[in-house]
Structure formats: C-alpha cells, structure tokens
Coordinates of C-alpha atoms in Angstrom, one line a residue:
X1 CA 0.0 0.0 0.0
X2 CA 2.5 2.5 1.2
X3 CA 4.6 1.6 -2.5
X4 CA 1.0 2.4 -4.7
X5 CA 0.5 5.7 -2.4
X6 CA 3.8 6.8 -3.1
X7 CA 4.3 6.0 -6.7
X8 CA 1.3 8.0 -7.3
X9 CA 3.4 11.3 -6.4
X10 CA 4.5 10.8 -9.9
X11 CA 3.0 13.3 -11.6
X12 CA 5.0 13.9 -15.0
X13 CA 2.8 16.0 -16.8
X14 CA 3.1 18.7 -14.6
X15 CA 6.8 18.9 -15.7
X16 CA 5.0 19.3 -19.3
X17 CA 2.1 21.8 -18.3
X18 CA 4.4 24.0 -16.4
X19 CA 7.3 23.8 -18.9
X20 CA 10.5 22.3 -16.4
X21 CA 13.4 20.8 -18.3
X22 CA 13.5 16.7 -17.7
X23 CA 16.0 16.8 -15.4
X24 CA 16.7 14.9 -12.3
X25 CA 16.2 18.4 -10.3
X26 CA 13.0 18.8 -12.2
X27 CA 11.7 14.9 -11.3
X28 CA 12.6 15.8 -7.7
X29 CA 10.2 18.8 -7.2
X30 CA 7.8 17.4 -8.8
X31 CA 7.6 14.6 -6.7
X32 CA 8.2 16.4 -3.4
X33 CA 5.2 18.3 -4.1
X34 CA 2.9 15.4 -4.5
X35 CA 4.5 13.7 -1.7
X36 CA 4.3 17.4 0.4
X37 CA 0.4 17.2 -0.9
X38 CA -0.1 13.5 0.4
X39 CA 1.2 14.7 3.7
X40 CA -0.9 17.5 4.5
X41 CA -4.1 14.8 3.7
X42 CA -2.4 12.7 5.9
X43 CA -2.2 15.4 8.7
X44 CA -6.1 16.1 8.7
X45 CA -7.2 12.6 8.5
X46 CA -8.1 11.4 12.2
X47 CA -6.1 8.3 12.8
X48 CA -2.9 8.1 13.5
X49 CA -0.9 8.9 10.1
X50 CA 2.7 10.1 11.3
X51 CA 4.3 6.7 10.4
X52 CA 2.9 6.7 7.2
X53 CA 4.0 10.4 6.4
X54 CA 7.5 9.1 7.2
X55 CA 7.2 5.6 5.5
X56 CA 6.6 7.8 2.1
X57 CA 9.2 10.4 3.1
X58 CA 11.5 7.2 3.3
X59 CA 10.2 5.9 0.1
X60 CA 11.2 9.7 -1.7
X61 CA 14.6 8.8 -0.2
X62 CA 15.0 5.3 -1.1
X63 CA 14.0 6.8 -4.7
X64 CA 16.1 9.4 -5.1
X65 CA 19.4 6.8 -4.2
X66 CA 18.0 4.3 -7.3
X67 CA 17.9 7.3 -9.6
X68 CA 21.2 9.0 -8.8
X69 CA 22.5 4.9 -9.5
X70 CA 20.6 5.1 -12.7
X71 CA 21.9 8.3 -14.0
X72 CA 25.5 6.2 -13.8
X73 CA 26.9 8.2 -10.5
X74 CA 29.1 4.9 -9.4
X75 CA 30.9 6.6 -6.1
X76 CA 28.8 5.8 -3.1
X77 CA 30.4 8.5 -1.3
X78 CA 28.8 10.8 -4.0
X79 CA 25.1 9.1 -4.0
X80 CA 25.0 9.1 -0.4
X81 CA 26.1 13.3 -0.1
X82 CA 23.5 13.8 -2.8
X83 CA 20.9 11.8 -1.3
X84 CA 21.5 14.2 2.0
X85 CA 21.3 17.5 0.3
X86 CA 18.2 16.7 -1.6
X87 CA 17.2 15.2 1.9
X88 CA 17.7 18.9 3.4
X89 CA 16.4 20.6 0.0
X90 CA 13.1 18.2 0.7
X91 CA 12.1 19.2 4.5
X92 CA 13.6 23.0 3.6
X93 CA 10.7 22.9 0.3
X94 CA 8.3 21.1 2.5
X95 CA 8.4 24.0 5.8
X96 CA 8.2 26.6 3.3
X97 CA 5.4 25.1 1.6
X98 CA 3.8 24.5 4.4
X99 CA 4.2 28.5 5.7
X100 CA 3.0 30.1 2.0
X101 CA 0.1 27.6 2.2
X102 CA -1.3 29.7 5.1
X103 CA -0.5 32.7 4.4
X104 CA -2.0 35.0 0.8
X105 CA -1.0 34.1 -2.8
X106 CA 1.5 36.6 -2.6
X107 CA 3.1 34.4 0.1
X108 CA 2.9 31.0 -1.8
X109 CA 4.3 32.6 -4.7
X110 CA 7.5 34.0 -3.0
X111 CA 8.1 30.3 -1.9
X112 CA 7.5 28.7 -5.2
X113 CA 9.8 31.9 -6.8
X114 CA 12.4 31.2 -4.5
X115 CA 12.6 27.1 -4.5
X116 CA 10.8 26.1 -7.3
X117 CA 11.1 28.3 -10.2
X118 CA 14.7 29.8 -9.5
X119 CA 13.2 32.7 -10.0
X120 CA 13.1 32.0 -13.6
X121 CA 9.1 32.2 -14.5
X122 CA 6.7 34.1 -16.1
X123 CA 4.4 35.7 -13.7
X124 CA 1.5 34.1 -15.2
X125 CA 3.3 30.8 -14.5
X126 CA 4.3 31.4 -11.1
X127 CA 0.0 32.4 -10.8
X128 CA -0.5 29.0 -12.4
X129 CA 1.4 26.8 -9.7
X130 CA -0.4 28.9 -6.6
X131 CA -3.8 28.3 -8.5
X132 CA -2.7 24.6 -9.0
X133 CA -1.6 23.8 -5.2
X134 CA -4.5 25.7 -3.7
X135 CA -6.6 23.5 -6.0
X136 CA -5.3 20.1 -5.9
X137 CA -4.9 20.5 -1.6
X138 CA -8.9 21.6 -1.9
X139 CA -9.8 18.3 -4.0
X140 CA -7.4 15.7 -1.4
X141 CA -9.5 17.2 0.8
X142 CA -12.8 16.0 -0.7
X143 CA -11.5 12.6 -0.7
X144 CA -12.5 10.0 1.6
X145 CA -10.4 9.7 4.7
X146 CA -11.0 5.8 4.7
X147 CA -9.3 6.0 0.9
X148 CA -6.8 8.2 1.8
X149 CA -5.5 5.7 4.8
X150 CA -5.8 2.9 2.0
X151 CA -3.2 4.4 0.0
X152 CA -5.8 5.1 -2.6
X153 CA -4.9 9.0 -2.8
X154 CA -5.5 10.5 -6.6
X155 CA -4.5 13.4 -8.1
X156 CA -5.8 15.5 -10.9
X157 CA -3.7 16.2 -14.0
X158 CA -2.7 19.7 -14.5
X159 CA -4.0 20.3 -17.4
X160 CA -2.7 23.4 -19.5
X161 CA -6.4 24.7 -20.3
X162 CA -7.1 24.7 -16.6
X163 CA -3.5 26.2 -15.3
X164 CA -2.0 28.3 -18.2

C-alpha cells in the first residue's frame, strides 16, 4: 500500500504543463510536491498517520538513491552526499510550503519563486502553480479519509487549459 501511495506522487505532466526541463532536479520537485500534498491529507485525516508520512518520506529517499544509480553516478560517497542534500532541499521545500500555504498568494508565490522556479518564471506561470496547489490541496480534501488511509490517494492532471 504505502509503494502504490507513493508512486502516485509521480505526476510527469506537470513537468509538461508548467514547462521544467526533464532533469533529475526537475523529477525531484515534482515529486516532493505530491508527496508534500499526500502529507498535508495525511495530517487532517483522524487516525494516527505520522508513520505513514514518514514511510513515504522514506520511500522519496529510497528513490532518489536508485535514480542518482541510474543516471551512472558509481561513487557511493557521492550518491550518499547527494541523497543528504536533496534530503535537506526536501524538508527545507516542505516547511516553506507549508508557511506560504497559510499565508495570501502573494506568500505562496514567494516560496514557489524562491525554491521552485529559481526565480526563472513568467508571472502568469508562477500564478498558475499557486492556483494549481490551492486547487489540488482543496480536492485531497474532498477525498475519503478511509481511501486516503488505503493508500488510494489521486490526483488531478494539470492540465494546460485549466492552469496556463
């Protein structure tokens, strides 16, 4: 279960819709901010969800080792440095999401200008992504809390027409 919930953070057409390059940096925000989104469902359902939070966090992890393997990177010393900083990048992204989620658009768009875009968008981009978050948090919470605990979390598509 806690596999199918977290391969679900996997959300490549948002890569597409809000123009990233494929990169490896690219794959890893785009995942943290599903896994960021499965969280904050997490934290509203009732039962006890912290060890599941973590289990998924640990999944990210575990993930982010086989892909820096796959991309070739052979010195162990290397993957496991890597593996930290995109370990600190992660909870860094995650408390800042977490801060701009409660606070105004302007807010949420500072964060996501500062550690998402690189401060290399077009505003009506950067207006996209808050629309996007504030959207997709407001329809995981719609979802069934007895689903959610399941692992049977979904996501909508970010579709261009709806976004751009």
């Amino acid at each position: 279960m806690k596999v199918r919930f977290y391969s679900i953070c996997n959300c490549e057409n948002l890569l597409i819709v809000f123009e990233f390059p494929d990169t490896f940096h690219s794959w890893w925000l785009k995942t943290i901010l599903h896994v960021w989104f499965s969280t904050c469902r997490l934290n509203l359902c009732s039962a006890e969800t912290e060890a599941l939070s973590k289990e998924l966090f640990s999944l990210f992890l575990d993930d982010i080792e086989h892909r820096l393997l796959l991309l070739g990177i052979n010195s162990d010393i290397f993957v496991i440095r890597m593996t930290k900083e995109y370990y600190k990048l992660s909870v860094c992204l995650m408390c800042s999401l977490d801060k701009g989620i409660l606070g105004t658009d302007c807010e949420l768009s500072s964060v996501l200008w500062e550690h998402v875009f690189s401060s290399t968008c077009t505003v009506e981009a950067l207006a996209s992504m808050v629309k996007y978050i504030r959207s997709e948090l407001q329809y995981l919470d719609s979802q069934n809390e007895n689903d959610i605990l399941q692992g049977r979390v979904y996501f909508r598509l970010p579709l261009p027409a709806l976004y751009l």
